[in-house]
PDB file of C-alpha atoms in Angstrom:
ATOM      1  CA  MET A   1     -24.458  56.609  79.356  1.00  0.00           C
ATOM      2  CA  PRO A   2     -20.781  57.561  80.760  1.00  0.00           C
ATOM      3  CA  HIS A   3     -18.703  54.441  81.930  1.00  0.00           C
ATOM      4  CA  SER A   4     -18.598  56.150  85.243  1.00  0.00           C
ATOM      5  CA  GLN A   5     -22.147  55.389  85.883  1.00  0.00           C
ATOM      6  CA  PHE A   6     -22.652  52.004  84.090  1.00  0.00           C
ATOM      7  CA  LEU A   7     -21.805  49.251  86.798  1.00  0.00           C
ATOM      8  CA  HIS A   8     -23.983  51.335  89.163  1.00  0.00           C
ATOM      9  CA  ARG A   9     -27.154  51.210  86.439  1.00  0.00           C
ATOM     10  CA  ALA A  10     -26.728  47.910  85.038  1.00  0.00           C
ATOM     11  CA  VAL A  11     -27.174  46.233  88.693  1.00  0.00           C
ATOM     12  CA  GLY A  12     -28.194  48.948  90.936  1.00  0.00           C
ATOM     13  CA  HIS A  13     -26.306  50.649  94.329  1.00  0.00           C
ATOM     14  CA  PRO A  14     -25.760  48.103  96.499  1.00  0.00           C
ATOM     15  CA  ALA A  15     -27.348  47.938 100.514  1.00  0.00           C
ATOM     16  CA  SER A  16     -30.880  47.934  99.077  1.00  0.00           C
ATOM     17  CA  PRO A  17     -33.510  47.543 102.347  1.00  0.00           C
ATOM     18  CA  ALA A  18     -34.539  43.383 102.529  1.00  0.00           C
ATOM     19  CA  ALA A  19     -38.184  43.250 102.152  1.00  0.00           C
ATOM     20  CA  ALA A  20     -40.114  42.462 105.727  1.00  0.00           C
ATOM     21  CA  THR A  21     -39.871  38.423 106.058  1.00  0.00           C
ATOM     22  CA  SER A  22     -43.311  36.529 107.049  1.00  0.00           C
ATOM     23  CA  GLY A  23     -42.847  36.369 111.114  1.00  0.00           C
ATOM     24  CA  SER A  24     -40.123  39.195 111.569  1.00  0.00           C
ATOM     25  CA  PRO A  25     -40.386  41.742 114.050  1.00  0.00           C
ATOM     26  CA  VAL A  26     -41.194  44.282 111.071  1.00  0.00           C
ATOM     27  CA  ARG A  27     -43.374  42.202 109.394  1.00  0.00           C
ATOM     28  CA  LEU A  28     -45.421  42.018 112.773  1.00  0.00           C
ATOM     29  CA  LEU A  29     -46.069  45.431 113.484  1.00  0.00           C
ATOM     30  CA  LEU A  30     -46.657  46.710 109.538  1.00  0.00           C
ATOM     31  CA  ASP A  31     -49.273  44.721 109.320  1.00  0.00           C
ATOM     32  CA  ARG A  32     -51.407  46.666 112.768  1.00  0.00           C
ATOM     33  CA  LEU A  33     -50.669  49.799 110.671  1.00  0.00           C
ATOM     34  CA  ASP A  34     -52.743  51.588 107.981  1.00  0.00           C
ATOM     35  CA  GLY A  35     -51.339  53.750 104.829  1.00  0.00           C
ATOM     36  CA  VAL A  36     -48.368  51.628 104.631  1.00  0.00           C
ATOM     37  CA  LYS A  37     -46.093  52.706 102.016  1.00  0.00           C
ATOM     38  CA  ARG A  38     -42.373  51.222 100.500  1.00  0.00           C
ATOM     39  CA  THR A  39     -39.849  53.515 100.199  1.00  0.00           C
ATOM     40  CA  SER A  40     -36.380  53.447  99.846  1.00  0.00           C
ATOM     41  CA  ARG A  41     -35.308  52.881 103.156  1.00  0.00           C
ATOM     42  CA  GLY A  42     -38.074  50.767 104.845  1.00  0.00           C
ATOM     43  CA  TRP A  43     -41.623  52.188 105.084  1.00  0.00           C
ATOM     44  CA  LEU A  44     -43.789  54.817 105.899  1.00  0.00           C
ATOM     45  CA  ALA A  45     -47.435  55.054 107.739  1.00  0.00           C
ATOM     46  CA  ARG A  46     -49.716  56.584 109.531  1.00  0.00           C
ATOM     47  CA  CYS A  47     -49.437  56.931 113.244  1.00  0.00           C
ATOM     48  CA  PRO A  48     -51.578  54.753 115.005  1.00  0.00           C
ATOM     49  CA  SER A  49     -51.239  56.924 118.027  1.00  0.00           C
ATOM     50  CA  HIS A  50     -52.888  60.331 116.540  1.00  0.00           C
ATOM     51  CA  PRO A  51     -54.706  61.242 113.844  1.00  0.00           C
ATOM     52  CA  ASP A  52     -52.770  61.125 110.848  1.00  0.00           C
ATOM     53  CA  ARG A  53     -53.691  62.273 107.483  1.00  0.00           C
ATOM     54  CA  THR A  54     -50.960  61.967 106.264  1.00  0.00           C
ATOM     55  CA  ALA A  55     -47.880  59.082 106.865  1.00  0.00           C
ATOM     56  CA  SER A  56     -45.741  60.077 109.771  1.00  0.00           C
ATOM     57  CA  LEU A  57     -44.352  57.051 110.902  1.00  0.00           C
ATOM     58  CA  SER A  58     -40.933  55.559 109.526  1.00  0.00           C
ATOM     59  CA  VAL A  59     -40.200  52.091 110.126  1.00  0.00           C
ATOM     60  CA  ALA A  60     -36.896  50.506 109.165  1.00  0.00           C
ATOM     61  CA  GLU A  61     -35.694  47.073 109.696  1.00  0.00           C
ATOM     62  CA  GLY A  62     -32.027  47.222 111.050  1.00  0.00           C
ATOM     63  CA  ASP A  63     -28.903  44.831 109.522  1.00  0.00           C
ATOM     64  CA  ASP A  64     -30.205  42.271 113.040  1.00  0.00           C
ATOM     65  CA  GLY A  65     -33.661  42.392 112.805  1.00  0.00           C
ATOM     66  CA  ARG A  66     -34.695  44.786 115.116  1.00  0.00           C
ATOM     67  CA  VAL A  67     -37.240  47.323 114.316  1.00  0.00           C
ATOM     68  CA  LEU A  68     -36.253  51.298 113.586  1.00  0.00           C
ATOM     69  CA  LEU A  69     -39.388  54.120 114.693  1.00  0.00           C
ATOM     70  CA  HIS A  70     -39.778  57.109 114.555  1.00  0.00           C
ATOM     71  CA  ASP A  71     -42.836  59.368 114.503  1.00  0.00           C
ATOM     72  CA  PHE A  72     -41.817  63.037 112.485  1.00  0.00           C
ATOM     73  CA  GLY A  73     -45.999  63.922 114.541  1.00  0.00           C
ATOM     74  CA  GLY A  74     -44.006  63.430 117.871  1.00  0.00           C
ATOM     75  CA  CYS A  75     -45.319  60.372 119.423  1.00  0.00           C
ATOM     76  CA  GLU A  76     -43.062  58.108 121.307  1.00  0.00           C
ATOM     77  CA  VAL A  77     -42.186  54.514 120.480  1.00  0.00           C
ATOM     78  CA  ALA A  78     -44.396  53.222 123.386  1.00  0.00           C
ATOM     79  CA  ASP A  79     -47.295  55.221 122.732  1.00  0.00           C
ATOM     80  CA  VAL A  80     -47.429  54.147 118.657  1.00  0.00           C
ATOM     81  CA  LEU A  81     -46.621  50.396 119.959  1.00  0.00           C
ATOM     82  CA  SER A  82     -49.225  50.375 122.535  1.00  0.00           C
ATOM     83  CA  SER A  83     -51.895  51.797 120.076  1.00  0.00           C
ATOM     84  CA  VAL A  84     -51.415  48.823 118.076  1.00  0.00           C
ATOM     85  CA  GLY A  85     -50.983  46.269 120.843  1.00  0.00           C
ATOM     86  CA  LEU A  86     -47.160  45.629 120.927  1.00  0.00           C
ATOM     87  CA  SER A  87     -44.356  46.215 123.485  1.00  0.00           C
ATOM     88  CA  ILE A  88     -40.596  47.101 123.016  1.00  0.00           C
ATOM     89  CA  THR A  89     -39.637  43.852 123.338  1.00  0.00           C
ATOM     90  CA  ASP A  90     -41.665  43.368 119.719  1.00  0.00           C
ATOM     91  CA  LEU A  91     -39.334  45.290 117.979  1.00  0.00           C
ATOM     92  CA  PHE A  92     -36.375  42.529 118.081  1.00  0.00           C
ATOM     93  CA  PRO A  93     -36.242  39.504 116.849  1.00  0.00           C
ATOM     94  CA  ARG A  94     -36.025  36.111 118.545  1.00  0.00           C
ATOM     95  CA  ARG A  95     -32.815  34.935 119.990  1.00  0.00           C
ATOM     96  CA  LEU A  96     -31.501  31.496 119.377  1.00  0.00           C
ATOM     97  CA  GLY A  97     -31.734  30.836 123.046  1.00  0.00           C
ATOM     98  CA  HIS A  98     -35.627  31.842 123.777  1.00  0.00           C
ATOM     99  CA  TYR A  99     -36.444  28.500 122.336  1.00  0.00           C
ATOM    100  CA  THR A 100     -37.409  25.508 124.651  1.00  0.00           C
ATOM    101  CA  SER A 101     -36.486  22.182 123.610  1.00  0.00           C
ATOM    102  CA  PRO A 102     -32.802  21.250 121.718  1.00  0.00           C
ATOM    103  CA  ALA A 103     -35.160  20.632 118.711  1.00  0.00           C
ATOM    104  CA  GLU A 104     -36.565  24.122 118.281  1.00  0.00           C
ATOM    105  CA  ARG A 105     -33.162  25.640 118.967  1.00  0.00           C
ATOM    106  CA  ALA A 106     -31.477  23.080 116.065  1.00  0.00           C
ATOM    107  CA  ALA A 107     -34.482  24.375 113.772  1.00  0.00           C
ATOM    108  CA  ALA A 108     -34.001  27.951 114.077  1.00  0.00           C
ATOM    109  CA  ALA A 109     -29.929  27.605 113.551  1.00  0.00           C
ATOM    110  CA  GLU A 110     -31.130  25.803 110.290  1.00  0.00           C
ATOM    111  CA  ARG A 111     -33.231  28.441 108.931  1.00  0.00           C
ATOM    112  CA  ALA A 112     -30.680  30.825 110.018  1.00  0.00           C
ATOM    113  CA  ARG A 113     -27.343  28.650 107.736  1.00  0.00           C
ATOM    114  CA  LEU A 114     -29.936  28.790 105.204  1.00  0.00           C
ATOM    115  CA  THR A 115     -31.038  32.232 105.065  1.00  0.00           C
ATOM    116  CA  ARG A 116     -27.088  33.190 104.961  1.00  0.00           C
ATOM    117  CA  ILE A 117     -26.609  30.426 102.137  1.00  0.00           C
ATOM    118  CA  ALA A 118     -29.763  31.832 100.259  1.00  0.00           C
ATOM    119  CA  ALA A 119     -28.376  35.434 100.673  1.00  0.00           C
ATOM    120  CA  ALA A 120     -24.444  34.800  99.626  1.00  0.00           C
ATOM    121  CA  LEU A 121     -26.339  33.024  96.685  1.00  0.00           C
ATOM    122  CA  GLY A 122     -28.184  36.252  95.462  1.00  0.00           C
ATOM    123  CA  ALA A 123     -25.048  37.968  96.284  1.00  0.00           C
ATOM    124  CA  LEU A 124     -23.056  36.012  93.957  1.00  0.00           C
ATOM    125  CA  ALA A 125     -25.419  36.585  91.066  1.00  0.00           C
ATOM    126  CA  SER A 126     -25.505  39.884  91.160  1.00  0.00           C
ATOM    127  CA  GLU A 127     -21.960  40.929  91.928  1.00  0.00           C
ATOM    128  CA  SER A 128     -21.002  38.147  89.224  1.00  0.00           C
ATOM    129  CA  THR A 129     -23.214  40.450  86.897  1.00  0.00           C
ATOM    130  CA  VAL A 130     -20.771  43.992  87.761  1.00  0.00           C
ATOM    131  CA  VAL A 131     -17.672  41.866  86.990  1.00  0.00           C
ATOM    132  CA  GLN A 132     -19.168  40.370  83.787  1.00  0.00           C
ATOM    133  CA  ILE A 133     -20.066  44.123  82.612  1.00  0.00           C
ATOM    134  CA  ALA A 134     -16.615  44.951  83.677  1.00  0.00           C
ATOM    135  CA  ALA A 135     -14.916  41.982  81.331  1.00  0.00           C
ATOM    136  CA  ARG A 136     -17.419  43.120  78.449  1.00  0.00           C
ATOM    137  CA  GLU A 137     -16.095  46.559  78.915  1.00  0.00           C
ATOM    138  CA  ILE A 138     -12.838  45.415  79.346  1.00  0.00           C
ATOM    139  CA  GLY A 139     -12.699  43.162  76.259  1.00  0.00           C
ATOM    140  CA  ALA A 140     -14.903  46.258  73.916  1.00  0.00           C
ATOM    141  CA  GLY A 141     -11.293  48.238  74.539  1.00  0.00           C
ATOM    142  CA  ARG A 142     -12.935  50.419  77.119  1.00  0.00           C
ATOM    143  CA  ALA A 143     -10.985  51.677  80.339  1.00  0.00           C
ATOM    144  CA  LEU A 144     -13.295  51.640  83.487  1.00  0.00           C
ATOM    145  CA  SER A 145     -13.405  54.908  85.019  1.00  0.00           C
ATOM    146  CA  PRO A 146     -12.597  55.192  88.848  1.00  0.00           C
ATOM    147  CA  ALA A 147     -16.257  54.851  89.808  1.00  0.00           C
ATOM    148  CA  ASP A 148     -16.230  51.594  88.080  1.00  0.00           C
ATOM    149  CA  VAL A 149     -13.331  49.851  89.355  1.00  0.00           C
ATOM    150  CA  ALA A 150     -14.548  51.196  93.223  1.00  0.00           C
ATOM    151  CA  ARG A 151     -17.832  49.169  92.440  1.00  0.00           C
ATOM    152  CA  LEU A 152     -16.079  46.554  90.797  1.00  0.00           C
ATOM    153  CA  SER A 153     -13.992  46.338  94.158  1.00  0.00           C
ATOM    154  CA  VAL A 154     -16.876  46.284  96.233  1.00  0.00           C
ATOM    155  CA  ALA A 155     -17.995  43.120  93.802  1.00  0.00           C
ATOM    156  CA  ALA A 156     -15.319  41.292  94.414  1.00  0.00           C
ATOM    157  CA  GLU A 157     -15.171  41.860  98.626  1.00  0.00           C
ATOM    158  CA  ARG A 158     -18.710  40.564  98.278  1.00  0.00           C
ATOM    159  CA  ILE A 159     -17.862  37.701  96.410  1.00  0.00           C
ATOM    160  CA  ARG A 160     -15.221  36.828  98.731  1.00  0.00           C
ATOM    161  CA  ASP A 161     -17.526  36.959 101.966  1.00  0.00           C
ATOM    162  CA  ALA A 162     -20.220  34.809  99.647  1.00  0.00           C
ATOM    163  CA  HIS A 163     -17.466  32.571  99.424  1.00  0.00           C
ATOM    164  CA  ALA A 164     -16.344  32.606 103.014  1.00  0.00           C
ATOM    165  CA  THR A 165     -20.550  31.755 103.893  1.00  0.00           C
ATOM    166  CA  LEU A 166     -20.898  28.793 101.406  1.00  0.00           C
ATOM    167  CA  TRP A 167     -17.445  27.148 102.134  1.00  0.00           C
ATOM    168  CA  PRO A 168     -16.243  27.943 105.170  1.00  0.00           C
ATOM    169  CA  GLN A 169     -14.337  24.578 105.617  1.00  0.00           C
ATOM    170  CA  ARG A 170     -13.606  24.617 101.614  1.00  0.00           C
ATOM    171  CA  ARG A 171     -16.750  22.078 101.076  1.00  0.00           C
ATOM    172  CA  GLY A 172     -17.869  22.042  97.317  1.00  0.00           C
ATOM    173  CA  PHE A 173     -20.550  23.694  95.902  1.00  0.00           C
ATOM    174  CA  ALA A 174     -22.291  20.327  94.535  1.00  0.00           C
ATOM    175  CA  GLU A 175     -22.158  19.081  98.497  1.00  0.00           C
ATOM    176  CA  ILE A 176     -23.690  22.684  99.785  1.00  0.00           C
ATOM    177  CA  VAL A 177     -26.339  22.102  96.472  1.00  0.00           C
ATOM    178  CA  ARG A 178     -27.030  18.836  97.999  1.00  0.00           C
ATOM    179  CA  GLU A 179     -27.656  19.967 101.826  1.00  0.00           C
ATOM    180  CA  ILE A 180     -29.851  22.813 100.674  1.00  0.00           C
ATOM    181  CA  HIS A 181     -32.068  19.789  98.666  1.00  0.00           C
ATOM    182  CA  ARG A 182     -32.044  17.410 101.528  1.00  0.00           C
ATOM    183  CA  ALA A 183     -33.344  20.710 103.709  1.00  0.00           C
ATOM    184  CA  GLN A 184     -36.090  21.832 100.952  1.00  0.00           C
ATOM    185  CA  GLU A 185     -37.244  18.098 101.360  1.00  0.00           C
ATOM    186  CA  ALA A 186     -37.253  17.701 104.919  1.00  0.00           C
ATOM    187  CA  ALA A 187     -39.284  21.101 105.449  1.00  0.00           C
TER     188      ALA A 187
END
């Protein structure tokens, strides 16, 4: 395999779509659709708003958690949603301000913080593999191709971002792990 493709094939391309989580707006919609199939960028399903033998409804989740929806059969988003008992507002995640009590807001903020930590730890695991592969190639006396160097730069940037997420005030790793364990025990 050419060196320029080595790092990409070993750990995959970045930015694959996240799986829909329970209670998310996209999961709320997908659970009401028929013929749902996962694609590289989201999902395809049969449109509930018109007779659909093949999947014509494209569903994806935006970076901010909102649902991105398009029917290649020509149905309007409002028609598709009303066919499954949803409205436009159901396409967007609840904001912290919509929780009624301070305890609900605090719990939601804590869940969001733990989600960011989990994502950062996942990024560290994935991107450290890229660094390890590059180090092995260099250690074996093989030069990295320009594509490999570019991918290594992306890995370094993501590791810096993960570090900033995990240690915003330069807290120690052990302290963060203790916090995660405390939160899991409380749940």
